[in-house]
Amino acid sequence: MESSSILLLFFLSSFFFQSSLSARKLTALVDKQPLTITYHRGTLLSGPISLNLIWYGNFTASQRAVISDFVASLSGDDPNQQKQPSVSSWWKMTAKYYFNSKVSQPQLTVGEQILEESYSLGKSLKNVDLAALAAKGVKRPAINVVLTATDVAVEGFCMSRCATHASSTRSSSGRFAYIWVGNSAAQCPGLCAWPFHQPVYGPQNPPLLAPNGDVGVDGMVMNLASMVAGAVTNPFGDGFFMGPATAPLEAATACPGVYGKGAYPGYAGELLVDPTTGASYNANGAHGREYLLPGIFDPSTASCATLV
């Protein structure tokens, strides 16, 4: 089953970013849904979980390091990750979804990394291809993350979504959750890497500087963060979400375009600025890295919470 997490692109454009259980999907906003995320009595992911990274296409070593360092930062175990606000403190914001459940919030770590640099399935992928690539990783206990390079076209990419989380079909070996995130640098950075690129719609404010110097990869981190939050709290479509199950808004995708205090359509909010590079960010990670991470919907206050 697929759940497109609809990440509203910006609230600017009257479009939603949503994902396949969470796809960063772009859909027209027609009816206002009540601002409430509810639990639908399904499975939540818990315990130690590896995020296996499946690199499809050409990524440089530095690009892979930006994303793998982000995943490593989620656990907060890296001794070099001392500065606050941190990636691990962002991850702890999802703990409220587990307060009244019988399972604990998962501990996420970097798992295996698989390089698919030969474009074994070509450069135009369908949903079935994403599922096949996701199946290459160890399936449990894990979330397999398929990351596609700038020259790879994916069904719905830049038209209805920027990223997706979904799950395999039921089988005797069980089900597993997976994520897809595309590098939008060459295809639609104004849709999938805002605020590091001028938006396609709405006010044309100057873009912010990306904290790792790579608009496409810094955008991938933002989308991956949203999908991870959705994948653990709504892995099989019957966990936490608001709106219809076919187009759910989840822990992060319910807060589109919200990265800091005072955010509004076209404005990401009050962010931290690196005094040396001038880049905007809101979370510190492993090895001195800086990232921009989305707001998380707080079910106890029915509002979006941010790190800054």
Tab-separated table of C-alpha atoms in Angstrom:
chain	number	residue	atom	x	y	z
A	1	MET	CA	0.000	0.000	0.000
A	2	GLU	CA	1.145	3.493	-0.744
A	3	SER	CA	0.474	6.528	1.348
A	4	SER	CA	1.381	9.809	-0.173
A	5	SER	CA	2.202	12.152	2.557
A	6	ILE	CA	0.908	15.317	1.078
A	7	LEU	CA	3.525	17.885	1.898
A	8	LEU	CA	2.002	21.169	0.949
A	9	LEU	CA	4.618	22.605	-1.322
A	10	PHE	CA	4.376	25.950	0.263
A	11	PHE	CA	1.163	27.183	1.504
A	12	LEU	CA	1.846	29.857	-1.011
A	13	SER	CA	0.583	28.161	-4.012
A	14	SER	CA	-2.596	26.466	-2.852
A	15	PHE	CA	-0.782	23.210	-3.463
A	16	PHE	CA	-0.089	20.301	-1.124
A	17	PHE	CA	3.149	18.354	-0.852
A	18	GLN	CA	2.086	14.861	0.022
A	19	SER	CA	3.775	11.516	0.319
A	20	SER	CA	2.794	8.084	-0.861
A	21	LEU	CA	2.004	6.746	2.504
A	22	SER	CA	3.604	10.078	2.519
A	23	ALA	CA	4.559	11.461	-0.790
A	24	ARG	CA	5.598	15.046	-0.941
A	25	LYS	CA	2.515	15.388	-3.151
A	26	LEU	CA	1.301	18.496	-4.896
A	27	THR	CA	-2.507	18.522	-4.960
A	28	ALA	CA	-4.986	21.338	-5.092
A	29	LEU	CA	-6.358	22.426	-1.751
A	30	VAL	CA	-10.120	22.205	-2.008
A	31	ASP	CA	-11.710	21.480	1.351
A	32	LYS	CA	-10.222	22.397	4.687
A	33	GLN	CA	-9.673	19.345	6.827
A	34	PRO	CA	-10.048	19.723	10.589
A	35	LEU	CA	-6.615	20.396	12.084
A	36	THR	CA	-6.486	17.191	14.073
A	37	ILE	CA	-4.257	14.168	13.679
A	38	THR	CA	-5.886	11.081	15.122
A	39	TYR	CA	-4.789	7.510	15.728
A	40	HIS	CA	-6.517	4.873	13.592
A	41	ARG	CA	-5.502	1.915	15.784
A	42	GLY	CA	-2.925	0.510	13.397
A	43	THR	CA	0.762	-0.345	13.616
A	44	LEU	CA	3.469	2.086	14.735
A	45	LEU	CA	7.116	1.255	14.150
A	46	SER	CA	9.167	0.776	17.323
A	47	GLY	CA	12.408	-0.599	18.671
A	48	PRO	CA	15.790	-0.470	16.920
A	49	ILE	CA	15.310	0.293	13.223
A	50	SER	CA	17.981	0.614	10.550
A	51	LEU	CA	17.556	3.074	7.699
A	52	ASN	CA	19.116	1.325	4.714
A	53	LEU	CA	20.157	3.788	2.015
A	54	ILE	CA	19.799	2.646	-1.605
A	55	TRP	CA	21.526	5.139	-3.928
A	56	TYR	CA	20.114	4.955	-7.455
A	57	GLY	CA	22.190	6.829	-10.012
A	58	ASN	CA	25.215	9.033	-9.589
A	59	PHE	CA	25.788	10.664	-6.221
A	60	THR	CA	29.117	12.076	-5.134
A	61	ALA	CA	30.714	10.876	-1.908
A	62	SER	CA	30.068	14.286	-0.346
A	63	GLN	CA	26.368	14.126	-1.266
A	64	ARG	CA	26.049	10.675	0.277
A	65	ALA	CA	27.802	11.925	3.421
A	66	VAL	CA	25.321	14.801	3.902
A	67	ILE	CA	22.389	12.390	3.964
A	68	SER	CA	24.031	9.562	5.896
A	69	ASP	CA	25.239	12.056	8.524
A	70	PHE	CA	21.646	13.273	8.876
A	71	VAL	CA	20.427	9.723	9.526
A	72	ALA	CA	23.275	9.134	11.980
A	73	SER	CA	22.291	12.333	13.799
A	74	LEU	CA	18.781	11.078	14.557
A	75	SER	CA	19.970	8.821	17.367
A	76	GLY	CA	21.991	11.581	19.025
A	77	ASP	CA	24.766	9.139	19.913
A	78	ASP	CA	27.535	10.881	17.990
A	79	PRO	CA	29.889	12.558	20.493
A	80	ASN	CA	30.516	15.343	17.977
A	81	GLN	CA	26.823	16.256	17.992
A	82	GLN	CA	26.715	18.557	20.997
A	83	LYS	CA	25.204	21.821	19.813
A	84	GLN	CA	21.536	22.579	20.285
A	85	PRO	CA	19.080	22.623	18.686
A	86	SER	CA	20.008	19.225	17.282
A	87	VAL	CA	18.670	16.691	14.816
A	88	SER	CA	18.097	14.283	17.694
A	89	SER	CA	15.999	16.872	19.566
A	90	TRP	CA	13.930	17.277	16.384
A	91	TRP	CA	13.406	13.509	16.286
A	92	LYS	CA	12.327	13.458	19.932
A	93	MET	CA	9.421	15.727	18.966
A	94	THR	CA	7.724	12.671	17.434
A	95	ALA	CA	7.707	10.946	20.848
A	96	LYS	CA	4.294	12.439	21.639
A	97	TYR	CA	2.762	10.064	19.118
A	98	TYR	CA	3.890	7.195	21.332
A	99	PHE	CA	2.795	8.540	24.746
A	100	ASN	CA	-0.459	6.598	24.833
A	101	SER	CA	0.665	3.551	22.889
A	102	LYS	CA	2.035	0.259	24.142
A	103	VAL	CA	5.233	0.595	22.107
A	104	SER	CA	8.197	2.921	22.404
A	105	GLN	CA	9.513	5.436	19.930
A	106	PRO	CA	11.972	3.748	17.534
A	107	GLN	CA	15.729	4.231	17.723
A	108	LEU	CA	16.957	4.945	14.210
A	109	THR	CA	20.445	4.192	12.923
A	110	VAL	CA	22.241	4.084	9.582
A	111	GLY	CA	22.007	0.597	8.109
A	112	GLU	CA	23.543	-0.793	4.949
A	113	GLN	CA	24.250	1.403	1.938
A	114	ILE	CA	23.681	0.001	-1.544
A	115	LEU	CA	25.049	1.732	-4.645
A	116	GLU	CA	22.964	1.286	-7.793
A	117	GLU	CA	25.114	3.410	-10.094
A	118	SER	CA	24.458	1.399	-13.267
A	119	TYR	CA	20.812	2.551	-13.588
A	120	SER	CA	19.750	-1.099	-13.676
A	121	LEU	CA	16.077	-0.158	-14.135
A	122	GLY	CA	16.718	2.753	-16.478
A	123	LYS	CA	16.296	6.475	-15.897
A	124	SER	CA	12.494	6.577	-15.869
A	125	LEU	CA	11.029	4.765	-12.873
A	126	LYS	CA	7.476	3.743	-12.039
A	127	ASN	CA	6.106	3.014	-8.571
A	128	VAL	CA	6.687	-0.697	-9.125
A	129	ASP	CA	10.370	0.061	-9.780
A	130	LEU	CA	10.664	1.962	-6.492
A	131	ALA	CA	9.191	-1.047	-4.683
A	132	ALA	CA	11.662	-3.361	-6.437
A	133	LEU	CA	14.611	-1.164	-5.473
A	134	ALA	CA	13.372	-0.931	-1.886
A	135	ALA	CA	13.244	-4.723	-1.719
A	136	LYS	CA	17.019	-4.881	-2.266
A	137	GLY	CA	17.640	-3.816	1.324
A	138	VAL	CA	17.245	-5.891	4.472
A	139	LYS	CA	13.534	-5.667	5.133
A	140	ARG	CA	13.146	-6.012	8.909
A	141	PRO	CA	13.651	-4.345	11.274
A	142	ALA	CA	14.355	-1.581	8.815
A	143	ILE	CA	13.069	1.183	6.598
A	144	ASN	CA	14.589	0.997	3.132
A	145	VAL	CA	15.230	4.424	1.619
A	146	VAL	CA	15.531	4.738	-2.169
A	147	LEU	CA	17.332	7.934	-3.199
A	148	THR	CA	17.276	8.869	-6.900
A	149	ALA	CA	19.808	11.127	-8.624
A	150	THR	CA	19.123	14.346	-10.524
A	151	ASP	CA	18.889	12.626	-13.919
A	152	VAL	CA	16.300	10.054	-12.854
A	153	ALA	CA	12.635	10.677	-13.677
A	154	VAL	CA	10.135	9.091	-11.294
A	155	GLU	CA	6.409	8.638	-11.755
A	156	GLY	CA	4.686	11.725	-10.330
A	157	PHE	CA	7.961	13.464	-9.418
A	158	CYS	CA	7.642	17.261	-9.670
A	159	MET	CA	4.009	16.896	-10.751
A	160	SER	CA	2.347	15.355	-7.712
A	161	ARG	CA	5.126	14.588	-5.233
A	162	CYS	CA	8.697	15.215	-4.112
A	163	ALA	CA	9.085	12.105	-1.965
A	164	THR	CA	7.043	9.135	-0.812
A	165	HIS	CA	6.737	6.575	1.902
A	166	ALA	CA	4.907	3.349	1.269
A	167	SER	CA	4.873	-0.308	2.252
A	168	SER	CA	5.242	-3.670	0.587
A	169	THR	CA	2.286	-5.950	-0.037
A	170	ARG	CA	1.396	-8.517	2.598
A	171	SER	CA	3.307	-11.791	2.352
A	172	SER	CA	4.306	-14.746	4.490
A	173	SER	CA	7.491	-12.896	5.431
A	174	GLY	CA	5.536	-9.852	6.582
A	175	ARG	CA	5.450	-6.264	5.367
A	176	PHE	CA	8.117	-3.614	5.387
A	177	ALA	CA	8.053	0.161	5.079
A	178	TYR	CA	10.098	2.060	2.549
A	179	ILE	CA	10.761	5.623	1.437
A	180	TRP	CA	11.656	7.252	-1.859
A	181	VAL	CA	13.212	10.717	-2.150
A	182	GLY	CA	14.338	12.354	-5.401
A	183	ASN	CA	17.029	14.951	-6.033
A	184	SER	CA	15.080	17.829	-7.572
A	185	ALA	CA	18.058	20.087	-8.414
A	186	ALA	CA	17.753	19.655	-12.186
A	187	GLN	CA	14.006	19.049	-12.427
A	188	CYS	CA	11.979	21.123	-9.957
A	189	PRO	CA	13.999	22.798	-7.172
A	190	GLY	CA	11.379	25.532	-6.898
A	191	LEU	CA	8.839	22.903	-5.879
A	192	CYS	CA	10.842	20.349	-3.921
A	193	ALA	CA	13.816	22.298	-2.540
A	194	TRP	CA	12.142	25.530	-1.382
A	195	PRO	CA	13.239	27.664	0.496
A	196	PHE	CA	16.687	27.038	-1.037
A	197	HIS	CA	15.361	27.920	-4.491
A	198	GLN	CA	12.857	30.512	-5.637
A	199	PRO	CA	9.352	29.035	-5.635
A	200	VAL	CA	7.455	28.267	-8.815
A	201	TYR	CA	4.358	29.923	-7.351
A	202	GLY	CA	3.726	32.846	-5.058
A	203	PRO	CA	5.975	35.678	-3.905
A	204	GLN	CA	9.423	35.539	-5.481
A	205	ASN	CA	11.491	36.194	-2.388
A	206	PRO	CA	15.242	35.526	-2.606
A	207	PRO	CA	16.084	31.904	-1.782
A	208	LEU	CA	17.948	31.012	1.400
A	209	LEU	CA	21.454	29.606	1.274
A	210	ALA	CA	21.540	25.813	1.709
A	211	PRO	CA	23.500	24.755	4.822
A	212	ASN	CA	25.479	22.039	3.034
A	213	GLY	CA	25.978	24.023	-0.146
A	214	ASP	CA	23.852	21.707	-2.297
A	215	VAL	CA	20.289	22.837	-3.035
A	216	GLY	CA	19.186	19.425	-4.296
A	217	VAL	CA	20.663	17.389	-1.440
A	218	ASP	CA	19.640	19.837	1.290
A	219	GLY	CA	16.141	19.617	-0.184
A	220	MET	CA	16.365	15.824	-0.053
A	221	VAL	CA	17.160	16.000	3.667
A	222	MET	CA	14.052	18.122	4.319
A	223	ASN	CA	11.873	15.672	2.404
A	224	LEU	CA	13.531	12.607	3.919
A	225	ALA	CA	12.925	13.984	7.412
A	226	SER	CA	9.225	14.429	6.618
A	227	MET	CA	8.947	10.930	5.220
A	228	VAL	CA	10.741	9.300	8.154
A	229	ALA	CA	8.349	10.987	10.600
A	230	GLY	CA	5.398	9.708	8.572
A	231	ALA	CA	6.804	6.235	8.003
A	232	VAL	CA	7.214	5.467	11.708
A	233	THR	CA	3.876	6.938	12.845
A	234	ASN	CA	1.795	5.740	9.880
A	235	PRO	CA	3.767	2.929	8.198
A	236	PHE	CA	0.859	0.938	6.767
A	237	GLY	CA	-1.851	3.567	6.386
A	238	ASP	CA	-3.678	2.920	9.659
A	239	GLY	CA	-1.580	4.861	12.169
A	240	PHE	CA	-1.583	8.600	12.876
A	241	PHE	CA	-2.908	10.966	10.213
A	242	MET	CA	-5.601	13.508	9.423
A	243	GLY	CA	-7.842	13.689	6.377
A	244	PRO	CA	-8.662	10.814	4.032
A	245	ALA	CA	-6.526	7.681	4.186
A	246	THR	CA	-5.868	8.014	0.449
A	247	ALA	CA	-4.309	11.451	0.960
A	248	PRO	CA	-3.207	11.616	4.590
A	249	LEU	CA	-1.511	14.505	6.336
A	250	GLU	CA	0.953	13.138	8.841
A	251	ALA	CA	3.366	14.192	11.579
A	252	ALA	CA	5.455	16.463	9.346
A	253	THR	CA	3.382	16.888	6.194
A	254	ALA	CA	0.628	18.505	8.270
A	255	CYS	CA	3.056	21.423	8.717
A	256	PRO	CA	3.945	22.366	5.121
A	257	GLY	CA	6.459	25.172	4.737
A	258	VAL	CA	6.872	25.572	8.510
A	259	TYR	CA	10.519	25.530	9.583
A	260	GLY	CA	10.701	28.215	12.247
A	261	LYS	CA	8.664	30.502	14.466
A	262	GLY	CA	6.339	32.888	12.669
A	263	ALA	CA	6.267	30.948	9.381
A	264	TYR	CA	3.611	31.869	6.838
A	265	PRO	CA	3.112	31.160	3.115
A	266	GLY	CA	6.304	32.129	1.345
A	267	TYR	CA	8.261	32.634	4.580
A	268	ALA	CA	9.951	29.654	6.256
A	269	GLY	CA	10.050	31.306	9.685
A	270	GLU	CA	12.778	32.659	11.951
A	271	LEU	CA	15.832	30.491	11.377
A	272	LEU	CA	19.414	30.314	12.559
A	273	VAL	CA	22.039	31.726	10.202
A	274	ASP	CA	25.598	30.424	10.059
A	275	PRO	CA	27.872	33.434	10.671
A	276	THR	CA	30.531	32.105	8.292
A	277	THR	CA	28.530	30.806	5.338
A	278	GLY	CA	25.311	32.807	5.699
A	279	ALA	CA	23.316	29.588	5.288
A	280	SER	CA	19.970	29.130	7.049
A	281	TYR	CA	19.292	26.114	9.252
A	282	ASN	CA	17.484	25.027	12.407
A	283	ALA	CA	19.278	21.836	13.512
A	284	ASN	CA	22.846	20.796	14.251
A	285	GLY	CA	23.967	17.327	13.257
A	286	ALA	CA	26.895	14.949	13.318
A	287	HIS	CA	30.346	16.137	12.259
A	288	GLY	CA	29.393	19.784	12.628
A	289	ARG	CA	26.707	19.644	9.946
A	290	GLU	CA	23.687	21.934	9.827
A	291	TYR	CA	20.258	21.034	8.451
A	292	LEU	CA	16.838	22.571	7.868
A	293	LEU	CA	14.111	20.282	9.219
A	294	PRO	CA	10.320	20.632	9.008
A	295	GLY	CA	7.945	21.424	11.815
A	296	ILE	CA	6.246	18.507	13.558
A	297	PHE	CA	2.529	18.528	14.284
A	298	ASP	CA	2.018	18.343	18.053
A	299	PRO	CA	-1.088	16.224	18.710
A	300	SER	CA	-1.401	17.592	22.252
A	301	THR	CA	-1.737	21.210	21.117
A	302	ALA	CA	-3.016	20.671	17.562
A	303	SER	CA	-0.306	22.999	16.297
A	304	CYS	CA	3.022	22.831	14.505
A	305	ALA	CA	6.115	22.760	16.713
A	306	THR	CA	9.555	23.800	15.450
A	307	LEU	CA	13.069	23.689	16.860
A	308	VAL	CA	13.531	27.463	16.629
